[in-house]
PDB file of C-alpha atoms and ligand atoms in Angstrom:
ATOM      1  CA  MET A 229      -0.660 -25.139   7.096  1.00  0.00           C
ATOM      2  CA  GLN A 230      -1.306 -21.206   5.283  1.00  0.00           C
ATOM      3  CA  ILE A 231       1.659 -19.262   5.575  1.00  0.00           C
ATOM      4  CA  LEU A 232      -0.142 -16.435   7.583  1.00  0.00           C
ATOM      5  CA  ASN A 233      -2.494 -18.751   9.765  1.00  0.00           C
ATOM      6  CA  GLY A 234      -2.799 -16.622  13.168  1.00  0.00           C
ATOM      7  CA  LYS A 235      -2.007 -13.264  11.801  1.00  0.00           C
ATOM      8  CA  VAL A 236      -4.064 -10.367  11.794  1.00  0.00           C
ATOM      9  CA  ALA A 237      -3.267  -8.118   8.455  1.00  0.00           C
ATOM     10  CA  LEU A 238      -4.589  -4.228   8.030  1.00  0.00           C
ATOM     11  CA  VAL A 239      -4.372  -2.964   4.278  1.00  0.00           C
ATOM     12  CA  THR A 240      -4.874   0.660   3.869  1.00  0.00           C
ATOM     13  CA  GLY A 241      -6.867   1.783   0.536  1.00  0.00           C
ATOM     14  CA  ALA A 242      -8.175  -1.639  -0.023  1.00  0.00           C
ATOM     15  CA  SER A 243     -11.289  -0.869  -1.430  1.00  0.00           C
ATOM     16  CA  LYS A 244      -9.807  -1.197  -4.840  1.00  0.00           C
ATOM     17  CA  GLY A 245      -6.781  -1.866  -6.928  1.00  0.00           C
ATOM     18  CA  ILE A 246      -3.501  -3.460  -5.732  1.00  0.00           C
ATOM     19  CA  GLY A 247      -4.794  -2.915  -1.853  1.00  0.00           C
ATOM     20  CA  ALA A 248      -8.034  -5.001  -2.743  1.00  0.00           C
ATOM     21  CA  VAL A 249      -6.298  -7.943  -4.168  1.00  0.00           C
ATOM     22  CA  THR A 250      -3.718  -7.839  -1.449  1.00  0.00           C
ATOM     23  CA  ALA A 251      -6.406  -7.748   1.095  1.00  0.00           C
ATOM     24  CA  PHE A 252      -7.812 -11.112  -0.498  1.00  0.00           C
ATOM     25  CA  LYS A 253      -4.934 -13.042  -0.978  1.00  0.00           C
ATOM     26  CA  LEU A 254      -2.991 -12.476   2.701  1.00  0.00           C
ATOM     27  CA  ALA A 255      -6.848 -13.814   3.573  1.00  0.00           C
ATOM     28  CA  GLN A 256      -6.291 -16.755   1.307  1.00  0.00           C
ATOM     29  CA  ASN A 257      -3.188 -17.711   3.022  1.00  0.00           C
ATOM     30  CA  GLY A 258      -4.465 -17.372   6.488  1.00  0.00           C
ATOM     31  CA  ALA A 259      -4.589 -13.812   7.710  1.00  0.00           C
ATOM     32  CA  LYS A 260      -7.558 -12.393   9.065  1.00  0.00           C
ATOM     33  CA  VAL A 261      -7.939  -8.750   7.056  1.00  0.00           C
ATOM     34  CA  ILE A 262      -9.204  -5.401   7.979  1.00  0.00           C
ATOM     35  CA  VAL A 263     -10.220  -3.938   4.510  1.00  0.00           C
ATOM     36  CA  ASN A 264      -9.875  -0.039   5.202  1.00  0.00           C
ATOM     37  CA  TYR A 265     -10.928   2.729   2.996  1.00  0.00           C
ATOM     38  CA  ASN A 266     -11.824   6.226   2.310  1.00  0.00           C
ATOM     39  CA  GLY A 267     -14.635   7.003   0.145  1.00  0.00           C
ATOM     40  CA  SER A 268     -15.652   4.028  -1.606  1.00  0.00           C
ATOM     41  CA  HIS A 269     -18.083   2.207   1.100  1.00  0.00           C
ATOM     42  CA  LYS A 270     -19.498  -0.225  -1.174  1.00  0.00           C
ATOM     43  CA  ALA A 271     -16.249  -1.420  -3.347  1.00  0.00           C
ATOM     44  CA  ALA A 272     -14.642  -2.085   0.394  1.00  0.00           C
ATOM     45  CA  GLU A 273     -17.864  -3.959   1.544  1.00  0.00           C
ATOM     46  CA  GLN A 274     -17.331  -6.297  -1.705  1.00  0.00           C
ATOM     47  CA  VAL A 275     -13.936  -6.907  -0.897  1.00  0.00           C
ATOM     48  CA  VAL A 276     -15.145  -8.316   2.206  1.00  0.00           C
ATOM     49  CA  ALA A 277     -17.661 -10.161   0.908  1.00  0.00           C
ATOM     50  CA  ASP A 278     -15.599 -11.422  -1.953  1.00  0.00           C
ATOM     51  CA  ILE A 279     -12.972 -12.689   1.020  1.00  0.00           C
ATOM     52  CA  ARG A 280     -15.841 -14.268   3.199  1.00  0.00           C
ATOM     53  CA  ASN A 281     -17.363 -16.336   0.115  1.00  0.00           C
ATOM     54  CA  ALA A 282     -13.844 -17.897  -0.122  1.00  0.00           C
ATOM     55  CA  GLY A 283     -13.784 -19.057   3.409  1.00  0.00           C
ATOM     56  CA  GLY A 284     -11.764 -15.814   4.647  1.00  0.00           C
ATOM     57  CA  TYR A 285     -12.399 -13.070   7.482  1.00  0.00           C
ATOM     58  CA  ALA A 286     -12.480 -10.089   6.621  1.00  0.00           C
ATOM     59  CA  ILE A 287     -14.251  -6.529   8.366  1.00  0.00           C
ATOM     60  CA  ALA A 288     -14.140  -2.918   6.564  1.00  0.00           C
ATOM     61  CA  VAL A 289     -13.102   0.165   8.543  1.00  0.00           C
ATOM     62  CA  GLN A 290     -13.564   3.467   7.072  1.00  0.00           C
ATOM     63  CA  ALA A 291     -10.538   5.971   7.759  1.00  0.00           C
ATOM     64  CA  ASP A 292      -8.912   9.088   6.060  1.00  0.00           C
ATOM     65  CA  VAL A 293      -5.219   8.074   5.913  1.00  0.00           C
ATOM     66  CA  SER A 294      -4.472  12.149   6.345  1.00  0.00           C
ATOM     67  CA  LYS A 295      -6.101  12.534   9.817  1.00  0.00           C
ATOM     68  CA  GLU A 296      -4.392  11.178  12.823  1.00  0.00           C
ATOM     69  CA  ALA A 297      -7.602  11.012  14.251  1.00  0.00           C
ATOM     70  CA  ASP A 298      -9.003   8.688  12.116  1.00  0.00           C
ATOM     71  CA  VAL A 299      -5.975   6.465  11.901  1.00  0.00           C
ATOM     72  CA  LYS A 300      -6.006   6.321  15.547  1.00  0.00           C
ATOM     73  CA  ARG A 301      -9.327   5.157  15.822  1.00  0.00           C
ATOM     74  CA  LEU A 302      -8.603   2.590  12.766  1.00  0.00           C
ATOM     75  CA  PHE A 303      -5.652   0.988  14.806  1.00  0.00           C
ATOM     76  CA  ASP A 304      -7.809   0.939  18.434  1.00  0.00           C
ATOM     77  CA  ASP A 305     -11.039   0.124  16.484  1.00  0.00           C
ATOM     78  CA  SER A 306      -9.403  -2.814  14.573  1.00  0.00           C
ATOM     79  CA  ILE A 307      -7.466  -3.988  17.527  1.00  0.00           C
ATOM     80  CA  ALA A 308     -10.520  -4.145  19.913  1.00  0.00           C
ATOM     81  CA  ALA A 309     -12.416  -5.779  16.756  1.00  0.00           C
ATOM     82  CA  LEU A 310      -9.262  -8.670  16.166  1.00  0.00           C
ATOM     83  CA  GLY A 311      -7.300  -8.449  18.932  1.00  0.00           C
ATOM     84  CA  LYS A 312      -4.062  -7.589  17.194  1.00  0.00           C
ATOM     85  CA  ILE A 313      -2.545  -6.042  14.343  1.00  0.00           C
ATOM     86  CA  ASP A 314       0.351  -7.979  13.036  1.00  0.00           C
ATOM     87  CA  ILE A 315       0.662  -6.884   8.941  1.00  0.00           C
ATOM     88  CA  LEU A 316       0.396  -3.490   8.119  1.00  0.00           C
ATOM     89  CA  VAL A 317       0.312  -2.894   4.374  1.00  0.00           C
ATOM     90  CA  ASN A 318       0.512   1.141   3.790  1.00  0.00           C
ATOM     91  CA  ASN A 319      -1.305   0.978   0.330  1.00  0.00           C
ATOM     92  CA  ALA A 320      -3.495   4.081   0.328  1.00  0.00           C
ATOM     93  CA  GLY A 321      -2.320   6.391  -2.115  1.00  0.00           C
ATOM     94  CA  ILE A 322      -2.978   8.762  -4.957  1.00  0.00           C
ATOM     95  CA  MET A 323      -1.355  10.024  -8.221  1.00  0.00           C
ATOM     96  CA  LEU A 324      -0.955  13.207  -9.890  1.00  0.00           C
ATOM     97  CA  THR A 325       0.909  13.573 -13.259  1.00  0.00           C
ATOM     98  CA  LYS A 326       1.666  17.530 -14.439  1.00  0.00           C
ATOM     99  CA  PRO A 327       4.805  19.191 -14.762  1.00  0.00           C
ATOM    100  CA  ILE A 328       6.126  20.905 -11.624  1.00  0.00           C
ATOM    101  CA  GLY A 329       5.279  24.285 -12.941  1.00  0.00           C
ATOM    102  CA  GLN A 330       1.562  23.619 -13.331  1.00  0.00           C
ATOM    103  CA  VAL A 331       0.950  21.760 -10.101  1.00  0.00           C
ATOM    104  CA  SER A 332      -1.081  24.101  -8.004  1.00  0.00           C
ATOM    105  CA  GLY A 333       0.275  24.365  -3.784  1.00  0.00           C
ATOM    106  CA  ASP A 334      -3.331  23.145  -2.884  1.00  0.00           C
ATOM    107  CA  GLU A 335      -2.532  20.206  -5.540  1.00  0.00           C
ATOM    108  CA  PHE A 336       1.110  19.401  -3.915  1.00  0.00           C
ATOM    109  CA  ASP A 337      -0.536  19.498   0.238  1.00  0.00           C
ATOM    110  CA  GLN A 338      -3.330  17.160  -0.967  1.00  0.00           C
ATOM    111  CA  LEU A 339      -0.919  14.453  -2.743  1.00  0.00           C
ATOM    112  CA  ILE A 340       1.830  14.730   0.609  1.00  0.00           C
ATOM    113  CA  SER A 341      -0.871  14.770   3.042  1.00  0.00           C
ATOM    114  CA  ILE A 342      -2.211  11.345   1.676  1.00  0.00           C
ATOM    115  CA  ASN A 343       0.950   9.714   0.555  1.00  0.00           C
ATOM    116  CA  VAL A 344       3.732  10.786   2.862  1.00  0.00           C
ATOM    117  CA  LYS A 345       1.292  11.976   6.124  1.00  0.00           C
ATOM    118  CA  GLY A 346      -0.718   8.891   5.637  1.00  0.00           C
ATOM    119  CA  VAL A 347       2.183   6.330   5.904  1.00  0.00           C
ATOM    120  CA  PHE A 348       3.517   8.826   8.959  1.00  0.00           C
ATOM    121  CA  ASN A 349       0.250   8.474  10.823  1.00  0.00           C
ATOM    122  CA  THR A 350      -0.119   4.551  10.575  1.00  0.00           C
ATOM    123  CA  LEU A 351       3.695   4.006  11.355  1.00  0.00           C
ATOM    124  CA  HIS A 352       3.198   6.647  14.151  1.00  0.00           C
ATOM    125  CA  GLN A 353       0.505   3.991  15.430  1.00  0.00           C
ATOM    126  CA  ALA A 354       2.153   0.834  14.470  1.00  0.00           C
ATOM    127  CA  ALA A 355       5.478   2.421  16.226  1.00  0.00           C
ATOM    128  CA  GLY A 356       3.424   1.405  19.871  1.00  0.00           C
ATOM    129  CA  LYS A 357       0.590  -0.681  18.540  1.00  0.00           C
ATOM    130  CA  LEU A 358       1.464  -3.378  15.631  1.00  0.00           C
ATOM    131  CA  ALA A 359       2.099  -6.627  17.452  1.00  0.00           C
ATOM    132  CA  ASP A 360       6.130  -7.976  18.016  1.00  0.00           C
ATOM    133  CA  LYS A 361       7.554  -9.926  15.442  1.00  0.00           C
ATOM    134  CA  GLY A 362       4.828  -8.357  12.875  1.00  0.00           C
ATOM    135  CA  SER A 363       5.641  -6.725   9.347  1.00  0.00           C
ATOM    136  CA  VAL A 364       5.148  -3.523   7.725  1.00  0.00           C
ATOM    137  CA  ILE A 365       5.128  -3.270   4.091  1.00  0.00           C
ATOM    138  CA  ASN A 366       4.625   0.017   2.297  1.00  0.00           C
ATOM    139  CA  LEU A 367       3.745   1.187  -1.091  1.00  0.00           C
ATOM    140  CA  SER A 368       6.555   2.859  -3.038  1.00  0.00           C
ATOM    141  CA  SER A 369       6.773   3.218  -6.899  1.00  0.00           C
ATOM    142  CA  THR A 370       9.269   2.544  -9.604  1.00  0.00           C
ATOM    143  CA  VAL A 371       9.259   6.284 -10.671  1.00  0.00           C
ATOM    144  CA  THR A 372      11.485   7.077  -7.971  1.00  0.00           C
ATOM    145  CA  ARG A 373      13.795   5.346 -10.258  1.00  0.00           C
ATOM    146  CA  THR A 374      13.297   6.314 -13.803  1.00  0.00           C
ATOM    147  CA  MET A 375      12.330  10.087 -12.556  1.00  0.00           C
ATOM    148  CA  PHE A 376       9.925  10.858 -15.450  1.00  0.00           C
ATOM    149  CA  PRO A 377       8.865  14.375 -16.118  1.00  0.00           C
ATOM    150  CA  GLY A 378       5.438  15.009 -14.896  1.00  0.00           C
ATOM    151  CA  TYR A 379       5.735  13.116 -11.746  1.00  0.00           C
ATOM    152  CA  GLY A 380       7.408  15.630  -9.505  1.00  0.00           C
ATOM    153  CA  PRO A 381       5.282  15.464  -6.653  1.00  0.00           C
ATOM    154  CA  TYR A 382       4.496  12.015  -6.609  1.00  0.00           C
ATOM    155  CA  CYS A 383       7.959  10.816  -7.179  1.00  0.00           C
ATOM    156  CA  ALA A 384       8.936  12.863  -4.153  1.00  0.00           C
ATOM    157  CA  SER A 385       6.056  11.461  -1.937  1.00  0.00           C
ATOM    158  CA  LYS A 386       7.461   7.988  -2.473  1.00  0.00           C
ATOM    159  CA  GLY A 387      10.832   8.962  -2.133  1.00  0.00           C
ATOM    160  CA  ALA A 388       9.951  10.043   1.596  1.00  0.00           C
ATOM    161  CA  VAL A 389       8.269   6.756   1.554  1.00  0.00           C
ATOM    162  CA  GLU A 390      11.362   5.049   0.540  1.00  0.00           C
ATOM    163  CA  GLN A 391      13.188   7.048   3.892  1.00  0.00           C
ATOM    164  CA  LEU A 392      10.348   6.324   6.144  1.00  0.00           C
ATOM    165  CA  THR A 393      10.757   3.038   5.487  1.00  0.00           C
ATOM    166  CA  ARG A 394      14.474   2.863   6.124  1.00  0.00           C
ATOM    167  CA  ILE A 395      14.122   4.365   9.540  1.00  0.00           C
ATOM    168  CA  PHE A 396      11.450   2.922  10.942  1.00  0.00           C
ATOM    169  CA  ALA A 397      13.014  -0.757  10.146  1.00  0.00           C
ATOM    170  CA  LYS A 398      15.935   0.356  12.138  1.00  0.00           C
ATOM    171  CA  GLU A 399      13.496   1.831  14.957  1.00  0.00           C
ATOM    172  CA  VAL A 400      11.400  -1.076  15.475  1.00  0.00           C
ATOM    173  CA  GLY A 401      13.568  -3.822  14.607  1.00  0.00           C
ATOM    174  CA  GLY A 402      14.197  -4.811  18.161  1.00  0.00           C
ATOM    175  CA  ARG A 403      10.775  -5.725  18.268  1.00  0.00           C
ATOM    176  CA  GLY A 404      11.087  -8.186  15.614  1.00  0.00           C
ATOM    177  CA  ILE A 405       9.305  -6.105  13.248  1.00  0.00           C
ATOM    178  CA  ASN A 406      10.455  -6.189   9.811  1.00  0.00           C
ATOM    179  CA  VAL A 407       9.883  -2.835   7.772  1.00  0.00           C
ATOM    180  CA  ASN A 408       9.966  -3.021   3.607  1.00  0.00           C
ATOM    181  CA  ALA A 409       8.609  -1.132   0.709  1.00  0.00           C
ATOM    182  CA  VAL A 410       7.714  -2.905  -2.460  1.00  0.00           C
ATOM    183  CA  SER A 411       8.012  -0.350  -5.884  1.00  0.00           C
ATOM    184  CA  PRO A 412       5.548  -1.284  -8.621  1.00  0.00           C
ATOM    185  CA  GLY A 413       6.008  -0.489 -11.921  1.00  0.00           C
ATOM    186  CA  PRO A 414       2.720   0.612 -14.186  1.00  0.00           C
ATOM    187  CA  THR A 415       0.330  -1.560 -12.810  1.00  0.00           C
ATOM    188  CA  GLU A 416      -3.234  -1.921 -13.925  1.00  0.00           C
ATOM    189  CA  THR A 417      -5.333  -0.231 -11.901  1.00  0.00           C
ATOM    190  CA  GLU A 418      -7.870   3.204 -11.984  1.00  0.00           C
ATOM    191  CA  LEU A 419      -4.832   4.966 -10.559  1.00  0.00           C
ATOM    192  CA  PHE A 420      -2.690   4.178 -13.600  1.00  0.00           C
ATOM    193  CA  LEU A 421      -5.468   3.780 -16.239  1.00  0.00           C
ATOM    194  CA  ASN A 422      -7.124   7.669 -14.898  1.00  0.00           C
ATOM    195  CA  GLY A 423      -6.283  10.029 -17.741  1.00  0.00           C
ATOM    196  CA  LYS A 424      -4.140   8.176 -19.976  1.00  0.00           C
ATOM    197  CA  THR A 425      -4.440   7.580 -23.825  1.00  0.00           C
ATOM    198  CA  GLN A 426      -4.191   3.908 -25.399  1.00  0.00           C
ATOM    199  CA  GLU A 427      -0.722   5.404 -26.591  1.00  0.00           C
ATOM    200  CA  ASP A 428       0.499   6.239 -23.263  1.00  0.00           C
ATOM    201  CA  ILE A 429      -0.577   2.832 -21.747  1.00  0.00           C
ATOM    202  CA  GLU A 430       0.883   0.959 -24.569  1.00  0.00           C
ATOM    203  CA  ARG A 431       4.242   3.003 -24.172  1.00  0.00           C
ATOM    204  CA  LEU A 432       4.396   2.064 -20.623  1.00  0.00           C
ATOM    205  CA  ALA A 433       3.424  -1.381 -21.005  1.00  0.00           C
ATOM    206  CA  GLY A 434       6.438  -1.393 -23.398  1.00  0.00           C
ATOM    207  CA  SER A 435       8.922  -0.246 -20.926  1.00  0.00           C
ATOM    208  CA  ASN A 436       9.582  -3.311 -18.850  1.00  0.00           C
ATOM    209  CA  ALA A 437      10.981  -6.405 -20.196  1.00  0.00           C
ATOM    210  CA  PHE A 438       8.134  -8.521 -20.687  1.00  0.00           C
ATOM    211  CA  GLY A 439       6.110  -6.035 -22.393  1.00  0.00           C
ATOM    212  CA  ARG A 440       2.788  -5.753 -20.604  1.00  0.00           C
ATOM    213  CA  LEU A 441       1.275  -3.894 -17.702  1.00  0.00           C
ATOM    214  CA  GLY A 442       1.722  -5.320 -14.048  1.00  0.00           C
ATOM    215  CA  GLN A 443      -1.433  -6.664 -12.774  1.00  0.00           C
ATOM    216  CA  PRO A 444      -2.324  -5.870  -8.868  1.00  0.00           C
ATOM    217  CA  ASP A 445      -1.435  -9.667  -8.317  1.00  0.00           C
ATOM    218  CA  ASP A 446       2.097  -9.711  -9.180  1.00  0.00           C
ATOM    219  CA  ILE A 447       2.103  -6.796  -6.543  1.00  0.00           C
ATOM    220  CA  ALA A 448       0.351  -8.827  -3.784  1.00  0.00           C
ATOM    221  CA  SER A 449       1.810 -11.815  -4.090  1.00  0.00           C
ATOM    222  CA  VAL A 450       5.408 -10.595  -3.252  1.00  0.00           C
ATOM    223  CA  ILE A 451       3.274  -8.149  -0.221  1.00  0.00           C
ATOM    224  CA  VAL A 452       2.295 -12.047   1.104  1.00  0.00           C
ATOM    225  CA  THR A 453       5.844 -13.186   0.893  1.00  0.00           C
ATOM    226  CA  LEU A 454       6.934 -10.053   2.625  1.00  0.00           C
ATOM    227  CA  ALA A 455       4.396 -10.551   5.452  1.00  0.00           C
ATOM    228  CA  SER A 456       5.345 -14.032   6.118  1.00  0.00           C
ATOM    229  CA  ASP A 457       7.762 -15.371   8.547  1.00  0.00           C
ATOM    230  CA  ASP A 458       9.957 -16.604   5.955  1.00  0.00           C
ATOM    231  CA  ALA A 459      10.933 -13.254   5.036  1.00  0.00           C
ATOM    232  CA  LYS A 460      11.744 -12.017   8.617  1.00  0.00           C
ATOM    233  CA  TRP A 461      15.412 -11.306   7.487  1.00  0.00           C
ATOM    234  CA  ILE A 462      14.371  -8.912   5.029  1.00  0.00           C
ATOM    235  CA  SER A 463      14.039  -5.623   6.194  1.00  0.00           C
ATOM    236  CA  GLY A 464      14.762  -1.852   5.556  1.00  0.00           C
ATOM    237  CA  GLN A 465      14.641  -2.761   1.500  1.00  0.00           C
ATOM    238  CA  ILE A 466      13.312  -1.294  -1.394  1.00  0.00           C
ATOM    239  CA  ILE A 467      11.868  -4.025  -3.875  1.00  0.00           C
ATOM    240  CA  GLY A 468      11.168  -3.260  -7.252  1.00  0.00           C
ATOM    241  CA  VAL A 469       8.204  -5.287  -8.730  1.00  0.00           C
ATOM    242  CA  ASN A 470       8.199  -4.030 -12.061  1.00  0.00           C
ATOM    243  CA  GLY A 471       9.297  -6.686 -14.630  1.00  0.00           C
ATOM    244  CA  ALA A 472      12.893  -5.402 -14.862  1.00  0.00           C
ATOM    245  CA  MET A 473      11.929  -1.955 -15.800  1.00  0.00           C
ATOM    246  CA  ALA A 474      14.161   0.046 -13.697  1.00  0.00           C
TER     247      ALA A 474
HETATM  248  P1  NAP B 551      -6.186   2.492  -6.993  1.00  0.00           P
HETATM  249  O1  NAP B 551      -6.642   1.713  -7.620  1.00  0.00           O
HETATM  250  O2  NAP B 551      -6.347   4.165  -7.099  1.00  0.00           O
HETATM  251  O3  NAP B 551      -6.877   2.457  -5.158  1.00  0.00           O
HETATM  252  C1  NAP B 551      -6.558   3.374  -4.494  1.00  0.00           C
HETATM  253  C2  NAP B 551      -6.914   3.142  -3.075  1.00  0.00           C
HETATM  254  O4  NAP B 551      -6.412   4.143  -1.777  1.00  0.00           O
HETATM  255  C3  NAP B 551      -8.484   2.978  -2.790  1.00  0.00           C
HETATM  256  O5  NAP B 551      -8.928   1.904  -2.308  1.00  0.00           O
HETATM  257  C4  NAP B 551      -8.933   4.487  -2.043  1.00  0.00           C
HETATM  258  O6  NAP B 551     -10.114   4.475  -1.336  1.00  0.00           O
HETATM  259  C5  NAP B 551      -7.623   4.471  -1.233  1.00  0.00           C
HETATM  260  N1  NAP B 551      -7.323   5.899  -0.857  1.00  0.00           N
HETATM  261  C6  NAP B 551      -6.961   7.129  -1.721  1.00  0.00           C
HETATM  262  N2  NAP B 551      -6.999   7.970  -0.588  1.00  0.00           N
HETATM  263  C7  NAP B 551      -7.149   7.519   0.756  1.00  0.00           C
HETATM  264  C8  NAP B 551      -6.883   7.986   2.336  1.00  0.00           C
HETATM  265  N3  NAP B 551      -7.212   9.347   2.210  1.00  0.00           N
HETATM  266  N4  NAP B 551      -7.368   7.216   3.026  1.00  0.00           N
HETATM  267  C9  NAP B 551      -7.403   5.800   2.916  1.00  0.00           C
HETATM  268  N5  NAP B 551      -7.620   5.347   1.647  1.00  0.00           N
HETATM  269  C10 NAP B 551      -7.609   6.195   0.327  1.00  0.00           C
HETATM  270  O7  NAP B 551      -4.739   2.471  -6.660  1.00  0.00           O
HETATM  271  P2  NAP B 551      -3.719   1.715  -6.774  1.00  0.00           P
HETATM  272  O8  NAP B 551      -3.029   1.659  -8.212  1.00  0.00           O
HETATM  273  O9  NAP B 551      -4.224   0.435  -6.209  1.00  0.00           O
HETATM  274  O10 NAP B 551      -2.552   1.915  -5.939  1.00  0.00           O
HETATM  275  C11 NAP B 551      -2.370   1.353  -4.850  1.00  0.00           C
HETATM  276  C12 NAP B 551      -0.981   1.898  -4.161  1.00  0.00           C
HETATM  277  O11 NAP B 551       0.206   1.337  -4.885  1.00  0.00           O
HETATM  278  C13 NAP B 551      -0.149   3.339  -4.293  1.00  0.00           C
HETATM  279  O12 NAP B 551       0.085   4.124  -3.003  1.00  0.00           O
HETATM  280  C14 NAP B 551       0.231   3.636  -5.450  1.00  0.00           C
HETATM  281  O13 NAP B 551       0.684   4.968  -5.087  1.00  0.00           O
HETATM  282  C15 NAP B 551       0.761   2.698  -5.794  1.00  0.00           C
HETATM  283  N6  NAP B 551       1.444   2.536  -7.181  1.00  0.00           N
HETATM  284  C16 NAP B 551       0.446   2.321  -7.775  1.00  0.00           C
HETATM  285  C17 NAP B 551       1.141   2.196  -8.896  1.00  0.00           C
HETATM  286  C18 NAP B 551       0.326   1.699 -10.235  1.00  0.00           C
HETATM  287  O14 NAP B 551       0.494   2.081 -11.769  1.00  0.00           O
HETATM  288  N7  NAP B 551      -0.857   1.432 -10.363  1.00  0.00           N
HETATM  289  C19 NAP B 551       2.540   1.948  -9.501  1.00  0.00           C
HETATM  290  C20 NAP B 551       3.639   2.297  -8.537  1.00  0.00           C
HETATM  291  C21 NAP B 551       2.850   2.367  -6.996  1.00  0.00           C
HETATM  292  P3  NAP B 551     -11.393   4.979  -1.552  1.00  0.00           P
HETATM  293  O15 NAP B 551     -11.794   5.068  -2.908  1.00  0.00           O
HETATM  294  O16 NAP B 551     -12.226   4.193  -0.598  1.00  0.00           O
HETATM  295  O17 NAP B 551     -11.127   6.605  -0.989  1.00  0.00           O
END
């Protein structure tokens, strides 16, 4: 029997990168999956097609996680289509790497609206709508431990995600819901590669004990484990998935 048989999973930002591989892996382990995306309609439909071709079940639902009304619709339409949501993976996120002195107020607001308000919006819906005994997995980042210069607003946004994780775990534990965050190190996706030189990439790949970049599959495997009933006693934790980087 597959470990997620009978479960329904919602993955935000699942059109690409870690979210797309997580959606595929959740489906491979028996979950029906809602593939959320914002702008990348074609890529999201491809993720759905890949899941269906491999014998799984998935639908794509567009919603901008930074917008409360979109996220309410995302939950309501998903529950109408699949009956419930057991697993919420808060993966949607953007990154900005600039010294604080060079970040505009608008750039800061946009980052916080997606990375923090987006997580707040889904947790707000999940508080009443996620099924009893469900699981929430939020995506933080190892930068909350390394505190690299140039990552100020991004690091602040993920610090907020970690605190929402710890508190939400205590608020919904009574319904049997466990809530955790995973903190990937540098992982080979568009978000990581954009704007980096080959030298930057090699330096960051060399910053963990394995001397390579993480792959989306390295992160998705841990998310699948945290979503399974075997991980129910893990809650309120921030789990580094970074090859001993920090
Ligand atoms: P990615 O390849 O750039 O993919 C980001 C995903 O987020 C896309 O599917 C995108 O969908 C979606 N998204 C962006 N804004 C959205 C919005 N407003 N509403 C809904 N979806 C939205 O990024 P990734 O590297 O896989 O990162 C996934 C998560 O892991 C992020 O939270 C990131 O901070 C975290 N993380 C990544 C790394 C890394 O090195 N890659 C390290 C630590 C943590 P559309 O294209 O459809 O808009």
